[in-house]
PDB file of C-alpha atoms and ligand atoms in Angstrom:
ATOM      1  CA  MET A 126      30.249 -12.602 -20.548  1.00 41.00           C
ATOM      2  CA  ASP A 127      27.994  -9.499 -19.983  1.00 47.00           C
ATOM      3  CA  ILE A 128      24.588  -9.575 -18.370  1.00 47.00           C
ATOM      4  CA  ALA A 129      22.707  -9.442 -21.646  1.00 45.00           C
ATOM      5  CA  GLU A 130      24.323 -12.649 -22.962  1.00 48.00           C
ATOM      6  CA  SER A 131      23.863 -14.700 -19.753  1.00 51.00           C
ATOM      7  CA  ASP A 132      20.699 -16.458 -18.806  1.00 46.00           C
ATOM      8  CA  ALA A 133      21.797 -17.211 -15.277  1.00 45.00           C
ATOM      9  CA  VAL A 134      20.903 -14.535 -12.756  1.00 49.00           C
ATOM     10  CA  ARG A 135      24.197 -13.048 -11.616  1.00 65.00           C
ATOM     11  CA  PRO A 136      24.217 -11.504  -8.200  1.00 69.00           C
ATOM     12  CA  LEU A 137      25.155  -7.884  -8.320  1.00 83.00           C
ATOM     13  CA  ALA A 138      28.766  -7.014  -7.496  1.00 89.00           C
ATOM     14  CA  PRO A 139      29.066  -5.349  -4.107  1.00 90.00           C
ATOM     15  CA  GLN A 140      29.497  -1.886  -5.569  1.00 92.00           C
ATOM     16  CA  GLU A 141      26.524  -2.288  -7.964  1.00 91.00           C
ATOM     17  CA  PHE A 142      24.325  -3.518  -5.062  1.00 93.00           C
ATOM     18  CA  GLU A 143      25.376  -0.496  -2.911  1.00 94.00           C
ATOM     19  CA  GLN A 144      24.330   1.946  -5.785  1.00 94.00           C
ATOM     20  CA  ILE A 145      20.939   0.315  -6.170  1.00 94.00           C
ATOM     21  CA  ARG A 146      20.518   0.040  -2.334  1.00 95.00           C
ATOM     22  CA  HIS A 147      21.258   3.742  -1.892  1.00 96.00           C
ATOM     23  CA  LEU A 148      18.988   4.810  -4.712  1.00 95.00           C
ATOM     24  CA  ALA A 149      16.098   2.629  -3.483  1.00 96.00           C
ATOM     25  CA  TYR A 150      16.577   3.995   0.088  1.00 97.00           C
ATOM     26  CA  ARG A 151      16.786   7.576  -0.977  1.00 96.00           C
ATOM     27  CA  THR A 152      13.850   7.501  -3.331  1.00 95.00           C
ATOM     28  CA  PHE A 153      11.246   5.281  -1.740  1.00 96.00           C
ATOM     29  CA  GLY A 154      12.560   4.206   1.660  1.00 97.00           C
ATOM     30  CA  LEU A 155      13.292   0.632   0.753  1.00 96.00           C
ATOM     31  CA  ASP A 156      15.796  -0.802   3.255  1.00 95.00           C
ATOM     32  CA  LEU A 157      17.635  -3.467   1.233  1.00 94.00           C
ATOM     33  CA  LYS A 158      19.632  -5.542   3.573  1.00 91.00           C
ATOM     34  CA  ALA A 159      22.921  -7.211   2.707  1.00 89.00           C
ATOM     35  CA  GLY A 160      22.247 -10.716   1.304  1.00 89.00           C
ATOM     36  CA  LYS A 161      19.518  -9.461  -1.093  1.00 90.00           C
ATOM     37  CA  GLU A 162      21.914  -9.136  -3.975  1.00 90.00           C
ATOM     38  CA  GLU A 163      20.471 -12.158  -5.824  1.00 89.00           C
ATOM     39  CA  LEU A 164      16.849 -11.011  -5.282  1.00 90.00           C
ATOM     40  CA  VAL A 165      17.626  -7.523  -6.593  1.00 92.00           C
ATOM     41  CA  SER A 166      19.511  -8.902  -9.559  1.00 91.00           C
ATOM     42  CA  ALA A 167      16.550 -11.221 -10.376  1.00 91.00           C
ATOM     43  CA  ARG A 168      13.992  -8.379 -10.051  1.00 92.00           C
ATOM     44  CA  LEU A 169      15.900  -5.946 -12.168  1.00 93.00           C
ATOM     45  CA  ARG A 170      17.085  -8.345 -14.792  1.00 90.00           C
ATOM     46  CA  LYS A 171      14.163  -7.852 -17.087  1.00 89.00           C
ATOM     47  CA  LEU A 172      14.573  -4.032 -16.995  1.00 93.00           C
ATOM     48  CA  VAL A 173      18.342  -4.317 -17.695  1.00 91.00           C
ATOM     49  CA  ARG A 174      17.794  -6.654 -20.590  1.00 89.00           C
ATOM     50  CA  GLY A 175      14.692  -4.890 -21.939  1.00 91.00           C
ATOM     51  CA  GLY A 176      16.640  -1.575 -21.977  1.00 91.00           C
ATOM     52  CA  GLY A 177      19.468  -3.229 -23.909  1.00 91.00           C
ATOM     53  CA  PHE A 178      21.945  -2.468 -21.155  1.00 90.00           C
ATOM     54  CA  HIS A 179      25.146  -4.512 -21.069  1.00 85.00           C
ATOM     55  CA  THR A 180      26.006  -3.988 -17.335  1.00 85.00           C
ATOM     56  CA  PHE A 181      24.207  -2.899 -14.245  1.00 87.00           C
ATOM     57  CA  GLN A 182      26.487   0.104 -14.205  1.00 88.00           C
ATOM     58  CA  ASP A 183      24.991   1.227 -17.541  1.00 91.00           C
ATOM     59  CA  TYR A 184      21.487   0.585 -16.262  1.00 93.00           C
ATOM     60  CA  TYR A 185      22.081   2.560 -13.048  1.00 94.00           C
ATOM     61  CA  ARG A 186      23.528   5.512 -14.959  1.00 94.00           C
ATOM     62  CA  SER A 187      20.376   5.569 -17.223  1.00 95.00           C
ATOM     63  CA  ILE A 188      18.145   5.761 -14.214  1.00 96.00           C
ATOM     64  CA  VAL A 189      20.077   8.532 -12.557  1.00 94.00           C
ATOM     65  CA  GLY A 190      20.241  10.431 -15.852  1.00 95.00           C
ATOM     66  CA  ASP A 191      16.505  10.028 -16.812  1.00 95.00           C
ATOM     67  CA  ARG A 192      14.935  13.383 -16.124  1.00 94.00           C
ATOM     68  CA  THR A 193      11.423  12.096 -16.771  1.00 94.00           C
ATOM     69  CA  GLY A 194      11.657   9.775 -13.709  1.00 92.00           C
ATOM     70  CA  GLU A 195      10.177   6.976 -15.704  1.00 93.00           C
ATOM     71  CA  SER A 196      13.139   4.639 -15.264  1.00 95.00           C
ATOM     72  CA  LEU A 197      13.121   5.220 -11.610  1.00 95.00           C
ATOM     73  CA  LEU A 198       9.413   4.352 -11.397  1.00 94.00           C
ATOM     74  CA  ALA A 199      10.026   1.149 -13.335  1.00 94.00           C
ATOM     75  CA  MET A 200      12.836   0.214 -10.929  1.00 95.00           C
ATOM     76  CA  ILE A 201      10.514   0.952  -7.908  1.00 94.00           C
ATOM     77  CA  ASP A 202       7.840  -1.248  -9.492  1.00 93.00           C
ATOM     78  CA  ALA A 203      10.349  -4.030  -9.973  1.00 94.00           C
ATOM     79  CA  LEU A 204      11.829  -3.866  -6.510  1.00 94.00           C
ATOM     80  CA  ALA A 205       8.624  -3.197  -4.462  1.00 93.00           C
ATOM     81  CA  THR A 206       6.632  -6.109  -3.096  1.00 93.00           C
ATOM     82  CA  ASN A 207       2.952  -5.790  -4.101  1.00 94.00           C
ATOM     83  CA  HIS A 208       1.606  -8.857  -2.512  1.00 96.00           C
ATOM     84  CA  THR A 209      -1.854  -8.368  -1.066  1.00 98.00           C
ATOM     85  CA  SER A 210      -5.225 -10.026  -0.885  1.00 98.00           C
ATOM     86  CA  PHE A 211      -8.986  -9.457  -0.183  1.00 98.00           C
ATOM     87  CA  LEU A 212      -9.793  -9.483   3.591  1.00 98.00           C
ATOM     88  CA  ARG A 213      -6.021  -9.753   4.471  1.00 98.00           C
ATOM     89  CA  GLU A 214      -5.542  -9.794   8.314  1.00 98.00           C
ATOM     90  CA  PRO A 215      -9.364 -10.254   8.793  1.00 97.00           C
ATOM     91  CA  ASP A 216      -9.346  -9.153  12.408  1.00 97.00           C
ATOM     92  CA  HIS A 217      -8.749  -5.571  11.338  1.00 98.00           C
ATOM     93  CA  PHE A 218     -12.022  -5.671   9.457  1.00 98.00           C
ATOM     94  CA  GLN A 219     -13.868  -7.275  12.316  1.00 98.00           C
ATOM     95  CA  PHE A 220     -12.503  -4.454  14.629  1.00 98.00           C
ATOM     96  CA  LEU A 221     -13.575  -1.939  12.130  1.00 98.00           C
ATOM     97  CA  ARG A 222     -17.104  -3.331  11.982  1.00 97.00           C
ATOM     98  CA  ASP A 223     -17.538  -4.106  15.778  1.00 97.00           C
ATOM     99  CA  GLN A 224     -15.618  -1.241  17.401  1.00 96.00           C
ATOM    100  CA  VAL A 225     -14.853   1.637  15.102  1.00 96.00           C
ATOM    101  CA  ILE A 226     -18.016   1.950  12.935  1.00 95.00           C
ATOM    102  CA  PRO A 227     -20.464   1.991  15.911  1.00 93.00           C
ATOM    103  CA  GLY A 228     -18.427   4.832  17.450  1.00 91.00           C
ATOM    104  CA  MET A 229     -18.720   6.969  14.250  1.00 90.00           C
ATOM    105  CA  GLY A 230     -22.040   8.480  15.047  1.00 88.00           C
ATOM    106  CA  THR A 231     -23.939  10.042  12.218  1.00 91.00           C
ATOM    107  CA  ARG A 232     -21.004  11.338  10.221  1.00 92.00           C
ATOM    108  CA  ASP A 233     -21.616  11.432   6.541  1.00 94.00           C
ATOM    109  CA  PRO A 234     -19.572  11.006   4.328  1.00 96.00           C
ATOM    110  CA  ILE A 235     -17.198   8.573   5.897  1.00 96.00           C
ATOM    111  CA  GLU A 236     -13.647   9.166   4.622  1.00 97.00           C
ATOM    112  CA  LEU A 237     -10.825   6.627   4.794  1.00 98.00           C
ATOM    113  CA  TRP A 238      -7.325   6.480   3.428  1.00 98.00           C
ATOM    114  CA  SER A 239      -5.745   3.263   2.252  1.00 98.00           C
ATOM    115  CA  ALA A 240      -2.077   4.270   2.033  1.00 98.00           C
ATOM    116  CA  ALA A 241       0.083   1.819   0.084  1.00 98.00           C
ATOM    117  CA  CYS A 242      -2.979   0.122  -1.375  1.00 98.00           C
ATOM    118  CA  SER A 243      -1.116  -1.900  -3.961  1.00 98.00           C
ATOM    119  CA  THR A 244      -3.467  -3.484  -6.455  1.00 98.00           C
ATOM    120  CA  GLY A 245      -6.590  -2.439  -4.625  1.00 98.00           C
ATOM    121  CA  GLU A 246      -7.789  -5.530  -2.758  1.00 98.00           C
ATOM    122  CA  GLU A 247      -7.550  -3.563   0.645  1.00 98.00           C
ATOM    123  CA  VAL A 248      -9.529  -0.707  -0.897  1.00 98.00           C
ATOM    124  CA  TRP A 249     -12.452  -2.863  -2.070  1.00 98.00           C
ATOM    125  CA  THR A 250     -12.449  -4.880   1.148  1.00 98.00           C
ATOM    126  CA  LEU A 251     -12.844  -1.608   3.108  1.00 98.00           C
ATOM    127  CA  ALA A 252     -15.555  -0.458   0.638  1.00 98.00           C
ATOM    128  CA  MET A 253     -17.488  -3.742   1.090  1.00 98.00           C
ATOM    129  CA  VAL A 254     -17.226  -3.797   4.876  1.00 98.00           C
ATOM    130  CA  LEU A 255     -18.450  -0.163   5.076  1.00 98.00           C
ATOM    131  CA  ASN A 256     -21.192  -0.646   2.590  1.00 97.00           C
ATOM    132  CA  GLU A 257     -22.407  -3.685   4.513  1.00 97.00           C
ATOM    133  CA  ALA A 258     -22.348  -1.780   7.796  1.00 96.00           C
ATOM    134  CA  LEU A 259     -23.610   1.602   6.695  1.00 95.00           C
ATOM    135  CA  PRO A 260     -25.549   1.106   3.493  1.00 94.00           C
ATOM    136  CA  ARG A 261     -26.978   4.535   3.277  1.00 94.00           C
ATOM    137  CA  ARG A 262     -23.915   6.636   4.158  1.00 96.00           C
ATOM    138  CA  ARG A 263     -21.583   8.139   1.567  1.00 97.00           C
ATOM    139  CA  ILE A 264     -18.263   6.305   1.603  1.00 97.00           C
ATOM    140  CA  ARG A 265     -15.151   8.026   0.236  1.00 98.00           C
ATOM    141  CA  ILE A 266     -11.978   6.027   0.108  1.00 98.00           C
ATOM    142  CA  THR A 267      -8.711   7.777  -0.810  1.00 98.00           C
ATOM    143  CA  ALA A 268      -6.290   5.149  -2.083  1.00 98.00           C
ATOM    144  CA  SER A 269      -2.599   5.773  -2.741  1.00 98.00           C
ATOM    145  CA  ASP A 270       0.540   3.917  -3.669  1.00 98.00           C
ATOM    146  CA  ILE A 271       3.906   4.792  -5.057  1.00 96.00           C
ATOM    147  CA  SER A 272       3.514   2.462  -7.981  1.00 94.00           C
ATOM    148  CA  ASN A 273       1.645   3.564 -11.067  1.00 92.00           C
ATOM    149  CA  LYS A 274       1.386   0.028 -12.252  1.00 93.00           C
ATOM    150  CA  ALA A 275      -0.337  -1.120  -9.040  1.00 96.00           C
ATOM    151  CA  LEU A 276      -2.538   1.889  -9.179  1.00 97.00           C
ATOM    152  CA  SER A 277      -3.716   1.209 -12.667  1.00 97.00           C
ATOM    153  CA  PHE A 278      -4.521  -2.316 -11.795  1.00 98.00           C
ATOM    154  CA  ALA A 279      -6.446  -1.212  -8.656  1.00 98.00           C
ATOM    155  CA  GLN A 280      -8.477   1.287 -10.734  1.00 98.00           C
ATOM    156  CA  ARG A 281      -9.313  -1.302 -13.389  1.00 98.00           C
ATOM    157  CA  ALA A 282     -10.354  -3.543 -10.499  1.00 98.00           C
ATOM    158  CA  VAL A 283     -10.476  -6.799 -12.465  1.00 98.00           C
ATOM    159  CA  TYR A 284      -9.263  -9.772 -10.394  1.00 98.00           C
ATOM    160  CA  PRO A 285      -8.570 -13.285 -11.700  1.00 98.00           C
ATOM    161  CA  VAL A 286     -10.863 -15.757 -10.026  1.00 97.00           C
ATOM    162  CA  GLU A 287      -8.046 -17.290  -7.920  1.00 97.00           C
ATOM    163  CA  ARG A 288      -7.484 -13.916  -6.309  1.00 98.00           C
ATOM    164  CA  CYS A 289     -11.143 -13.701  -5.262  1.00 98.00           C
ATOM    165  CA  ARG A 290     -11.083 -16.916  -3.250  1.00 93.00           C
ATOM    166  CA  GLY A 291     -11.328 -15.076   0.092  1.00 93.00           C
ATOM    167  CA  VAL A 292     -14.521 -13.173  -0.995  1.00 98.00           C
ATOM    168  CA  SER A 293     -17.848 -14.880  -0.042  1.00 98.00           C
ATOM    169  CA  ALA A 294     -20.270 -15.911  -2.816  1.00 97.00           C
ATOM    170  CA  ALA A 295     -22.775 -13.289  -1.411  1.00 98.00           C
ATOM    171  CA  TRP A 296     -20.263 -10.461  -1.681  1.00 98.00           C
ATOM    172  CA  LEU A 297     -19.102 -11.631  -5.091  1.00 98.00           C
ATOM    173  CA  SER A 298     -22.637 -11.363  -6.473  1.00 97.00           C
ATOM    174  CA  ARG A 299     -23.407  -8.145  -4.653  1.00 98.00           C
ATOM    175  CA  TYR A 300     -20.223  -6.149  -5.339  1.00 98.00           C
ATOM    176  CA  PHE A 301     -18.710  -7.726  -8.459  1.00 98.00           C
ATOM    177  CA  ALA A 302     -19.580  -8.468 -12.112  1.00 98.00           C
ATOM    178  CA  ALA A 303     -18.325 -11.908 -13.304  1.00 97.00           C
ATOM    179  CA  GLU A 304     -16.443 -12.032 -16.583  1.00 96.00           C
ATOM    180  CA  GLY A 305     -16.635 -15.315 -18.504  1.00 95.00           C
ATOM    181  CA  ARG A 306     -18.629 -18.437 -18.010  1.00 92.00           C
ATOM    182  CA  PRO A 307     -17.588 -20.050 -15.803  1.00 93.00           C
ATOM    183  CA  PRO A 308     -16.008 -16.820 -14.441  1.00 95.00           C
ATOM    184  CA  VAL A 309     -12.369 -16.273 -15.163  1.00 97.00           C
ATOM    185  CA  SER A 310     -12.295 -12.983 -13.418  1.00 98.00           C
ATOM    186  CA  TYR A 311     -14.418 -10.560 -11.461  1.00 98.00           C
ATOM    187  CA  GLN A 312     -14.596  -6.780 -11.821  1.00 98.00           C
ATOM    188  CA  VAL A 313     -15.615  -4.557  -8.896  1.00 98.00           C
ATOM    189  CA  ALA A 314     -19.020  -3.102  -9.527  1.00 98.00           C
ATOM    190  CA  PRO A 315     -19.155   0.568 -10.747  1.00 98.00           C
ATOM    191  CA  ALA A 316     -21.086   1.728  -7.553  1.00 97.00           C
ATOM    192  CA  LEU A 317     -18.143   0.558  -5.422  1.00 98.00           C
ATOM    193  CA  ARG A 318     -15.527   1.906  -7.824  1.00 98.00           C
ATOM    194  CA  ALA A 319     -17.213   5.307  -7.627  1.00 98.00           C
ATOM    195  CA  GLN A 320     -16.411   5.352  -3.889  1.00 98.00           C
ATOM    196  CA  ALA A 321     -12.649   5.273  -4.327  1.00 98.00           C
ATOM    197  CA  ALA A 322     -10.193   7.919  -5.714  1.00 98.00           C
ATOM    198  CA  PHE A 323      -6.622   6.954  -6.475  1.00 98.00           C
ATOM    199  CA  ARG A 324      -3.526   8.956  -6.314  1.00 97.00           C
ATOM    200  CA  ARG A 325       0.186   8.323  -6.616  1.00 96.00           C
ATOM    201  CA  LEU A 326       1.848   9.234  -3.332  1.00 97.00           C
ATOM    202  CA  ASN A 327       5.322   8.526  -1.923  1.00 97.00           C
ATOM    203  CA  LEU A 328       5.015   8.120   1.889  1.00 98.00           C
ATOM    204  CA  ILE A 329       8.521   9.285   2.463  1.00 97.00           C
ATOM    205  CA  GLU A 330       8.067  12.550   0.770  1.00 96.00           C
ATOM    206  CA  SER A 331       5.982  15.465   2.089  1.00 95.00           C
ATOM    207  CA  TYR A 332       2.318  15.403   0.997  1.00 97.00           C
ATOM    208  CA  SER A 333      -0.876  17.104   2.041  1.00 96.00           C
ATOM    209  CA  TRP A 334      -4.619  16.224   2.046  1.00 96.00           C
ATOM    210  CA  PRO A 335      -7.412  18.784   2.169  1.00 95.00           C
ATOM    211  CA  HIS A 336      -8.720  17.182   5.359  1.00 94.00           C
ATOM    212  CA  SER A 337      -7.699  14.604   7.997  1.00 96.00           C
ATOM    213  CA  PHE A 338      -9.063  11.060   8.182  1.00 97.00           C
ATOM    214  CA  PRO A 339     -10.860   9.170  10.916  1.00 96.00           C
ATOM    215  CA  ILE A 340      -9.398   5.880   9.597  1.00 98.00           C
ATOM    216  CA  ILE A 341      -6.133   5.214   7.918  1.00 98.00           C
ATOM    217  CA  PHE A 342      -4.897   1.812   6.746  1.00 98.00           C
ATOM    218  CA  CYS A 343      -1.156   1.682   6.090  1.00 98.00           C
ATOM    219  CA  ARG A 344      -0.316  -1.962   6.115  1.00 98.00           C
ATOM    220  CA  ASN A 345       2.660  -3.971   5.153  1.00 98.00           C
ATOM    221  CA  VAL A 346       4.787  -1.246   3.659  1.00 97.00           C
ATOM    222  CA  MET A 347       6.612  -0.042   6.762  1.00 97.00           C
ATOM    223  CA  ILE A 348       8.040  -3.563   7.146  1.00 95.00           C
ATOM    224  CA  TYR A 349      10.460  -2.585   4.240  1.00 95.00           C
ATOM    225  CA  PHE A 350      11.606   0.565   5.956  1.00 96.00           C
ATOM    226  CA  ASP A 351      14.270   1.056   8.603  1.00 96.00           C
ATOM    227  CA  ARG A 352      13.318   2.604  12.049  1.00 95.00           C
ATOM    228  CA  GLN A 353      14.133   6.138  11.013  1.00 96.00           C
ATOM    229  CA  THR A 354      11.927   6.041   7.901  1.00 97.00           C
ATOM    230  CA  GLN A 355       9.158   4.347   9.895  1.00 97.00           C
ATOM    231  CA  GLU A 356       9.160   7.218  12.284  1.00 97.00           C
ATOM    232  CA  ARG A 357       8.941   9.759   9.493  1.00 97.00           C
ATOM    233  CA  VAL A 358       6.125   7.842   7.856  1.00 98.00           C
ATOM    234  CA  ILE A 359       4.151   7.418  11.125  1.00 98.00           C
ATOM    235  CA  ALA A 360       4.579  11.104  11.889  1.00 97.00           C
ATOM    236  CA  GLY A 361       3.106  11.991   8.461  1.00 97.00           C
ATOM    237  CA  LEU A 362       0.247   9.606   8.901  1.00 98.00           C
ATOM    238  CA  SER A 363      -0.493  10.832  12.486  1.00 97.00           C
ATOM    239  CA  GLN A 364      -0.655  14.401  11.136  1.00 97.00           C
ATOM    240  CA  HIS A 365      -3.454  13.371   8.727  1.00 97.00           C
ATOM    241  CA  LEU A 366      -5.386  11.442  11.357  1.00 97.00           C
ATOM    242  CA  GLU A 367      -8.118  13.272  13.130  1.00 95.00           C
ATOM    243  CA  PRO A 368      -8.167  13.189  16.939  1.00 94.00           C
ATOM    244  CA  GLY A 369      -9.801   9.948  17.971  1.00 94.00           C
ATOM    245  CA  GLY A 370      -9.007   8.464  14.566  1.00 96.00           C
ATOM    246  CA  TYR A 371      -7.521   4.967  14.033  1.00 97.00           C
ATOM    247  CA  LEU A 372      -4.412   3.857  12.318  1.00 98.00           C
ATOM    248  CA  PHE A 373      -4.121   0.255  11.222  1.00 98.00           C
ATOM    249  CA  VAL A 374      -0.687  -1.141  10.428  1.00 98.00           C
ATOM    250  CA  GLY A 375       0.332  -4.639   9.343  1.00 97.00           C
ATOM    251  CA  HIS A 376       0.550  -7.258  12.058  1.00 96.00           C
ATOM    252  CA  ALA A 377       4.235  -7.658  11.268  1.00 95.00           C
ATOM    253  CA  GLU A 378       4.860  -3.961  11.824  1.00 93.00           C
ATOM    254  CA  SER A 379       4.806  -3.468  15.600  1.00 82.00           C
ATOM    255  CA  LEU A 380       5.562   0.110  16.467  1.00 91.00           C
ATOM    256  CA  THR A 381       7.092  -0.748  19.803  1.00 88.00           C
ATOM    257  CA  ARG A 382      10.577   0.356  18.848  1.00 90.00           C
ATOM    258  CA  VAL A 383       9.372   3.402  16.917  1.00 94.00           C
ATOM    259  CA  SER A 384       8.737   6.684  18.641  1.00 95.00           C
ATOM    260  CA  HIS A 385       5.320   8.100  17.860  1.00 96.00           C
ATOM    261  CA  SER A 386       2.423   9.982  19.524  1.00 96.00           C
ATOM    262  CA  LEU A 387      -0.346   7.484  19.137  1.00 97.00           C
ATOM    263  CA  GLU A 388      -2.126   5.409  21.730  1.00 96.00           C
ATOM    264  CA  TYR A 389      -1.873   1.601  21.447  1.00 96.00           C
ATOM    265  CA  VAL A 390      -5.283   0.007  21.058  1.00 96.00           C
ATOM    266  CA  LYS A 391      -4.385  -3.574  20.313  1.00 95.00           C
ATOM    267  CA  PRO A 392      -1.890  -5.317  18.012  1.00 95.00           C
ATOM    268  CA  ALA A 393      -1.495  -3.360  14.850  1.00 97.00           C
ATOM    269  CA  ILE A 394      -4.198  -0.802  15.807  1.00 97.00           C
ATOM    270  CA  TYR A 395      -3.350   2.733  17.180  1.00 97.00           C
ATOM    271  CA  ARG A 396      -5.545   5.787  17.981  1.00 96.00           C
ATOM    272  CA  LYS A 397      -4.666   9.464  17.877  1.00 96.00           C
ATOM    273  CA  PRO A 398      -5.149  11.055  21.322  1.00 94.00           C
ATOM    274  CA  GLY A 399      -6.528  14.453  21.966  1.00 85.00           C
ATOM    275  CA  LYS A 400      -9.909  15.965  21.910  1.00 68.00           C
ATOM    276  CA  LYS A 401     -12.238  13.451  20.339  1.00 65.00           C
ATOM    277  CA  GLU A 402     -14.448  15.407  18.026  1.00 58.00           C
ATOM    278  CA  ALA A 403     -18.272  15.345  18.499  1.00 59.00           C
ATOM    279  CA  LYS A 404     -18.256  13.098  15.447  1.00 69.00           C
ATOM    280  CA  TRP A 405     -16.995  10.184  17.694  1.00 71.00           C
ATOM    281  CA  ASN A 406     -19.427   8.550  20.015  1.00 70.00           C
ATOM    282  CA  LYS A 407     -16.710   6.993  22.196  1.00 61.00           C
TER     283      LYS A 407
HETATM  284  C1  SAM B 795       2.919  -5.432   0.285  1.00 53.56           C
HETATM  285  S1  SAM B 795       1.987  -4.124  -0.498  1.00 53.56           S
HETATM  286  C2  SAM B 795       0.803  -3.852   0.754  1.00 53.56           C
HETATM  287  C3  SAM B 795      -0.570  -3.707   0.280  1.00 53.56           C
HETATM  288  C4  SAM B 795      -1.743  -3.674   1.232  1.00 53.56           C
HETATM  289  N1  SAM B 795      -1.624  -2.489   2.073  1.00 53.56           N
HETATM  290  C5  SAM B 795      -1.779  -4.859   2.132  1.00 53.56           C
HETATM  291  O1  SAM B 795      -1.411  -4.777   3.332  1.00 53.56           O
HETATM  292  O2  SAM B 795      -2.191  -5.898   1.651  1.00 53.56           O
HETATM  293  C6  SAM B 795       3.122  -2.770  -0.254  1.00 53.56           C
HETATM  294  C7  SAM B 795       2.813  -1.588  -1.192  1.00 53.56           C
HETATM  295  O3  SAM B 795       3.637  -0.467  -0.709  1.00 53.56           O
HETATM  296  C8  SAM B 795       3.983   0.295  -1.909  1.00 53.56           C
HETATM  297  N2  SAM B 795       5.090   1.160  -1.474  1.00 53.56           N
HETATM  298  C9  SAM B 795       6.413   0.892  -1.286  1.00 53.56           C
HETATM  299  N3  SAM B 795       7.115   1.917  -0.995  1.00 53.56           N
HETATM  300  C10 SAM B 795       6.315   2.944  -0.897  1.00 53.56           C
HETATM  301  C11 SAM B 795       6.413   4.338  -0.617  1.00 53.56           C
HETATM  302  N4  SAM B 795       7.582   4.950  -0.261  1.00 53.56           N
HETATM  303  N5  SAM B 795       5.229   5.069  -0.650  1.00 53.56           N
HETATM  304  C12 SAM B 795       4.065   4.601  -0.937  1.00 53.56           C
HETATM  305  N6  SAM B 795       3.860   3.264  -1.223  1.00 53.56           N
HETATM  306  C13 SAM B 795       5.021   2.451  -1.226  1.00 53.56           C
HETATM  307  C14 SAM B 795       4.301  -0.708  -2.904  1.00 53.56           C
HETATM  308  O4  SAM B 795       4.244  -0.183  -4.173  1.00 53.56           O
HETATM  309  C15 SAM B 795       3.277  -1.852  -2.650  1.00 53.56           C
HETATM  310  O5  SAM B 795       2.195  -1.712  -3.438  1.00 53.56           O
END
């Protein structure tokens, strides 16, 4: 029985798993460990069936042979974990408000980078925290992810009501427009949306920005990378952090075993050493 005929999710054969594993590692850094065969098979099944392929081999060959890169992007979308939420890991936002923002002096605009922003909840949380703390300052958030699908969602910025549970009623009325009565979803208000610019960016490839950032959030993506890839990604992020600038990583992503040049501030928060520019008060 081939894959298109069967409804049961068949784990990939060892060789098929190896091929997908190598491809995912090479193209977006995903470190698929042995034992994930069933998960990978389940996540790719829709694409295999939808493309009318009879075997994983055929599917794999089509991705490798697709010069447009579209099939690869679809595979990345299927394999990557996009889970996120508003105010995720709230102590980061408290630290930002209590420790980082007061040290930012009079700088204007304030530029942040949310790397691996997924469907945007992190971006809009940052925007709300900054607008609350510095209502008259210009806020510019650069948001990036490898997934076009996640980026389109983030840009549309419409969230079903269940995904807005963590947002206070005051913030919902200040920064969102309700859709439906009673609301079924909320869309981020245009004024906030205007503060973010989105770009597709693969953290394991080389990239550049026209300026460095005082604050970078890169959370819950390095957890899927091996140590070598983490080092490469941290080096890239550090390069785009200004001296005195802060890097926030996910709480599950301790950098203790990773070699890097940043100062440890507290769990999941690092700072770039060197001459702190006049723009930093402390
Ligand atoms: C679990 S989400 C994290 C979202 C958010 N930062 C948070 O902490 O809630 C991980 C995101 O990393 C993205 N991603 C995976 N590999 C990537 C890569 N090589 N470059 C950029 N983004 C990547 C995925 O598309 C996904 O949206």
